PDB file of C-alpha atoms in Angstrom:
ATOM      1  CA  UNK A   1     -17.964  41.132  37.120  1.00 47.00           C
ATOM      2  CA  UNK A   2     -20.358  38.686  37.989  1.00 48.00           C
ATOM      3  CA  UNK A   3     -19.518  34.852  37.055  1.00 52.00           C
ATOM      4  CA  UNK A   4     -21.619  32.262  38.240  1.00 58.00           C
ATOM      5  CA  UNK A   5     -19.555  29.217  39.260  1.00 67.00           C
ATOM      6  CA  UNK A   6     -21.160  26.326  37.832  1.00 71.00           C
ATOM      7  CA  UNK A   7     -20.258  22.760  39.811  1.00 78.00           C
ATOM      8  CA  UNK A   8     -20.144  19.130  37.247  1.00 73.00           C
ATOM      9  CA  UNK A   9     -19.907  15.995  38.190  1.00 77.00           C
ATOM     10  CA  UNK A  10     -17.352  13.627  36.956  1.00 70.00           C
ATOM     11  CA  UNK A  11     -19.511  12.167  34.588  1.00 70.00           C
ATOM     12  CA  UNK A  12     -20.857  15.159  33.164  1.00 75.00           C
ATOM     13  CA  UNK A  13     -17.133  16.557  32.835  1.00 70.00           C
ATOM     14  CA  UNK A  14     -16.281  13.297  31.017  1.00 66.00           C
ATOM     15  CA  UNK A  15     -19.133  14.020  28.707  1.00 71.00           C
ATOM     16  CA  UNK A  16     -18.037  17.390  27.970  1.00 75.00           C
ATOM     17  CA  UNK A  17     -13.976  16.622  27.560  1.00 78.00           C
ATOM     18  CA  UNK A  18     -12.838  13.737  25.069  1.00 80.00           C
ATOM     19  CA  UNK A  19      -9.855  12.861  26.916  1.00 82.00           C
ATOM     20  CA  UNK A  20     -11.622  12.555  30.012  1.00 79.00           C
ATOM     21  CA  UNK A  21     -14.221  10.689  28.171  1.00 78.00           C
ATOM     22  CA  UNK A  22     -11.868   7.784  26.815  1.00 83.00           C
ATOM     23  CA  UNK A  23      -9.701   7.774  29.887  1.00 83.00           C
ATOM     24  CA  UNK A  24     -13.281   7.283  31.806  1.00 82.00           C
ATOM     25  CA  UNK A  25     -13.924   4.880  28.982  1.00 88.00           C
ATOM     26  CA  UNK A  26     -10.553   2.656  30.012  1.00 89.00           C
ATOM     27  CA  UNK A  27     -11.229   2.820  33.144  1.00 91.00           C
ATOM     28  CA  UNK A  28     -14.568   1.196  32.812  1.00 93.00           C
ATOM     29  CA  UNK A  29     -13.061  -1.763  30.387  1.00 95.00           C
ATOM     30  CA  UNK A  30     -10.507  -2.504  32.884  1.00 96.00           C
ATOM     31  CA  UNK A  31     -13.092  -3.216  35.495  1.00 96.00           C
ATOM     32  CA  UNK A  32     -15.187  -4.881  32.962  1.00 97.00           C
ATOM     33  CA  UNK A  33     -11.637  -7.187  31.993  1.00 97.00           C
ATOM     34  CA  UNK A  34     -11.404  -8.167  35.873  1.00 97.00           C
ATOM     35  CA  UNK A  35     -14.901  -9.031  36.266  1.00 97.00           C
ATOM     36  CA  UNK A  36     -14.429 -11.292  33.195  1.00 97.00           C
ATOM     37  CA  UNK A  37     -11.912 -13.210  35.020  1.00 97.00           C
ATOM     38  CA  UNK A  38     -12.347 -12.980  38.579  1.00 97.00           C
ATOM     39  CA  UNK A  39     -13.632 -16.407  38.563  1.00 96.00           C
ATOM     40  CA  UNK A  40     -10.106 -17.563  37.778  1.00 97.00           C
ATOM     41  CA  UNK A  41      -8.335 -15.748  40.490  1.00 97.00           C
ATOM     42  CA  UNK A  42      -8.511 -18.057  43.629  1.00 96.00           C
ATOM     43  CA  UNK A  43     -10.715 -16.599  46.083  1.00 97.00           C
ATOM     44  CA  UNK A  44      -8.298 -15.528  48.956  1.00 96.00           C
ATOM     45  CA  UNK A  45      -6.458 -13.329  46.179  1.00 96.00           C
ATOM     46  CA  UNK A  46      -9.677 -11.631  44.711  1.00 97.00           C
ATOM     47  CA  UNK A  47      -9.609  -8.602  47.459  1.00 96.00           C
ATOM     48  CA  UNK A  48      -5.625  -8.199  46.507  1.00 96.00           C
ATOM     49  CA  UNK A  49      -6.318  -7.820  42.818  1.00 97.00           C
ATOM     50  CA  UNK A  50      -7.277  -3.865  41.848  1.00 97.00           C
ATOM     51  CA  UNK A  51      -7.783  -3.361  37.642  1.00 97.00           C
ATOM     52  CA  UNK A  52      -5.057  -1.302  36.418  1.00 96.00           C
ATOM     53  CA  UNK A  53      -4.448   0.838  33.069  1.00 95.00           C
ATOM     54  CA  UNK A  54      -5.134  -0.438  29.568  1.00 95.00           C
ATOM     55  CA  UNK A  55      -2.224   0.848  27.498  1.00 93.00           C
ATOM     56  CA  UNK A  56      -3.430  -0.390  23.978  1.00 91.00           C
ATOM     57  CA  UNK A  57      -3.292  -3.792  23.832  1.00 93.00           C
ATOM     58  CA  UNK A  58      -1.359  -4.713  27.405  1.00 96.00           C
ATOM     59  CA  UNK A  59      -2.975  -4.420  30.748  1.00 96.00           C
ATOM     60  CA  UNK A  60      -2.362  -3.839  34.244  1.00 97.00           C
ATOM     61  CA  UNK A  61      -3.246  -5.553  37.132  1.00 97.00           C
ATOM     62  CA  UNK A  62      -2.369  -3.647  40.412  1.00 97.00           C
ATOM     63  CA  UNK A  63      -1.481  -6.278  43.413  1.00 97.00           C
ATOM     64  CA  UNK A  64      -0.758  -5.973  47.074  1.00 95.00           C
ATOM     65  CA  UNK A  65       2.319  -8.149  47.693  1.00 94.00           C
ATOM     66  CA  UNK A  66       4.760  -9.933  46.375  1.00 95.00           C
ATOM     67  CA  UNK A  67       3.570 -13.107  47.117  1.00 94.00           C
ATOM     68  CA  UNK A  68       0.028 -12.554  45.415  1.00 95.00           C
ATOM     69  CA  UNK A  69       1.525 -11.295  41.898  1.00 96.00           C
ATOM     70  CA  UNK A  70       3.916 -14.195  41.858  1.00 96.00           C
ATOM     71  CA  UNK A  71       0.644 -16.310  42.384  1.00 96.00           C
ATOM     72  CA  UNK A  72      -1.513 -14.127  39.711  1.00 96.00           C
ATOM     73  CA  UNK A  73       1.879 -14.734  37.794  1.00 97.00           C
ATOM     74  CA  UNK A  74       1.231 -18.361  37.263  1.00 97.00           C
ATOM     75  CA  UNK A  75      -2.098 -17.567  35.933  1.00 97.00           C
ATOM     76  CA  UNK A  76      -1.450 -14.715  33.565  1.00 97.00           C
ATOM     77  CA  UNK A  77      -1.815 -17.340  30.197  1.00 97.00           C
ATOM     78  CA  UNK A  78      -5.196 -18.391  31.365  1.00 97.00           C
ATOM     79  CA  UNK A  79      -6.496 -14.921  32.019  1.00 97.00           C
ATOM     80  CA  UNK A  80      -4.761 -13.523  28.868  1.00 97.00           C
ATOM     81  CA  UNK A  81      -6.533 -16.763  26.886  1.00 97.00           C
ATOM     82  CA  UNK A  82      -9.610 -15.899  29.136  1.00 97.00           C
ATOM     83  CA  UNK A  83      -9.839 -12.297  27.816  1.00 96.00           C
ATOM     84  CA  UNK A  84      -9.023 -12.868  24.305  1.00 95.00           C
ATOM     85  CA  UNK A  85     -11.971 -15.840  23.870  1.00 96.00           C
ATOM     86  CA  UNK A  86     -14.414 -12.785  24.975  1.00 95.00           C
ATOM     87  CA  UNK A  87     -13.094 -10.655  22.225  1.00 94.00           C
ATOM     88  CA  UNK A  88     -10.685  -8.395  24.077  1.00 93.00           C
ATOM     89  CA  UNK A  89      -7.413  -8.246  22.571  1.00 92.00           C
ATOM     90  CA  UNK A  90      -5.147  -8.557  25.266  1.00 95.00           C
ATOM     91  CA  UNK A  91      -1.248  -9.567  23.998  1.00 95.00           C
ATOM     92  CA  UNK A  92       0.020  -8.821  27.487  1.00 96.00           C
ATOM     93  CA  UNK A  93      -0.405  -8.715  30.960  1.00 97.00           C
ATOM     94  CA  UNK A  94       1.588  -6.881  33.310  1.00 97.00           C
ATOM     95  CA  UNK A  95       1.792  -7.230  37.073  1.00 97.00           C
ATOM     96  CA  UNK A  96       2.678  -4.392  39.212  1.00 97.00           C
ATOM     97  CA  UNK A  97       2.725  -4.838  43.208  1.00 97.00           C
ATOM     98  CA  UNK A  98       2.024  -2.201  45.139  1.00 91.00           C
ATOM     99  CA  UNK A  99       2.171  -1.568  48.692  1.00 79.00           C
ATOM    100  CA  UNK A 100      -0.210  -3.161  51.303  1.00 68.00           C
ATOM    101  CA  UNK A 101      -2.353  -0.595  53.015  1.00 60.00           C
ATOM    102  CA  UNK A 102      -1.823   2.214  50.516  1.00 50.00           C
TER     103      UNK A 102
END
C-alpha cells in the first residue's frame, strides 16, 4: 500500500479542524486583549506578563512571580474597565503565577 504522507502547517490544520480553528481563534484574542492594555502595565512588569486562556467571559493572565501578580492585582479593575470600553466583554480577570524560568 502506498500512502503518501502529506505534512500541514498549523495554520492550515486550524483551517481544516473547527476546534483547532476557535482554540487558534482564542489564542489570537488573548494576545489581541494584552496588546490592548499593555500600556497600563508598568513597564518593568510588561516582559512578566504572558496572555493566558479566554474561558468565556473571564481571562487569564499568566505571571512570573508572586510579587508581579500581586502588582498586576492592583490593576485588574482598570484593565477589566480597559477591555470592556473596547468592546470585549471581560467580567473577570484571573491571575495565575507561574514559575520563573519555565
Amino acid at each position: 500500500m502506498n500512502r503518501r504522507q502529506h505534512s500541514l502547517t498549523l495554520l492550515q490544520a486550524a483551517d481544516a479542524s473547527p476546534t483547532l480553528a476557535r482554540l487558534a481563534a482564542l489564542a489570537r484574542e488573548s494576545g489581541e486583549r494584552l496588546r490592548a492594555v499593555e500600556s497600563l502595565i508598568p513597564a518593568p512588569l510588561r516582559p512578566l506578563v504572558k496572555a493566558g486562556p479566554i474561558d468565556g467571559p473571564a481571562w487569564c493572565l499568566l505571571v512570573e512571580g508572586n510579587a508581579a501578580a500581586a502588582k498586576l492585582r492592583q490593576l485588574l479593575p482598570a484593565l477589566q474597565a480597559h477591555l470592556c470600553g473596547r468592546g470585549w466583554e471581560v467580567t473577570a480577570i484571573r491571575i495565575k503565577v507561574q514559575a520563573r524560568g519555565g
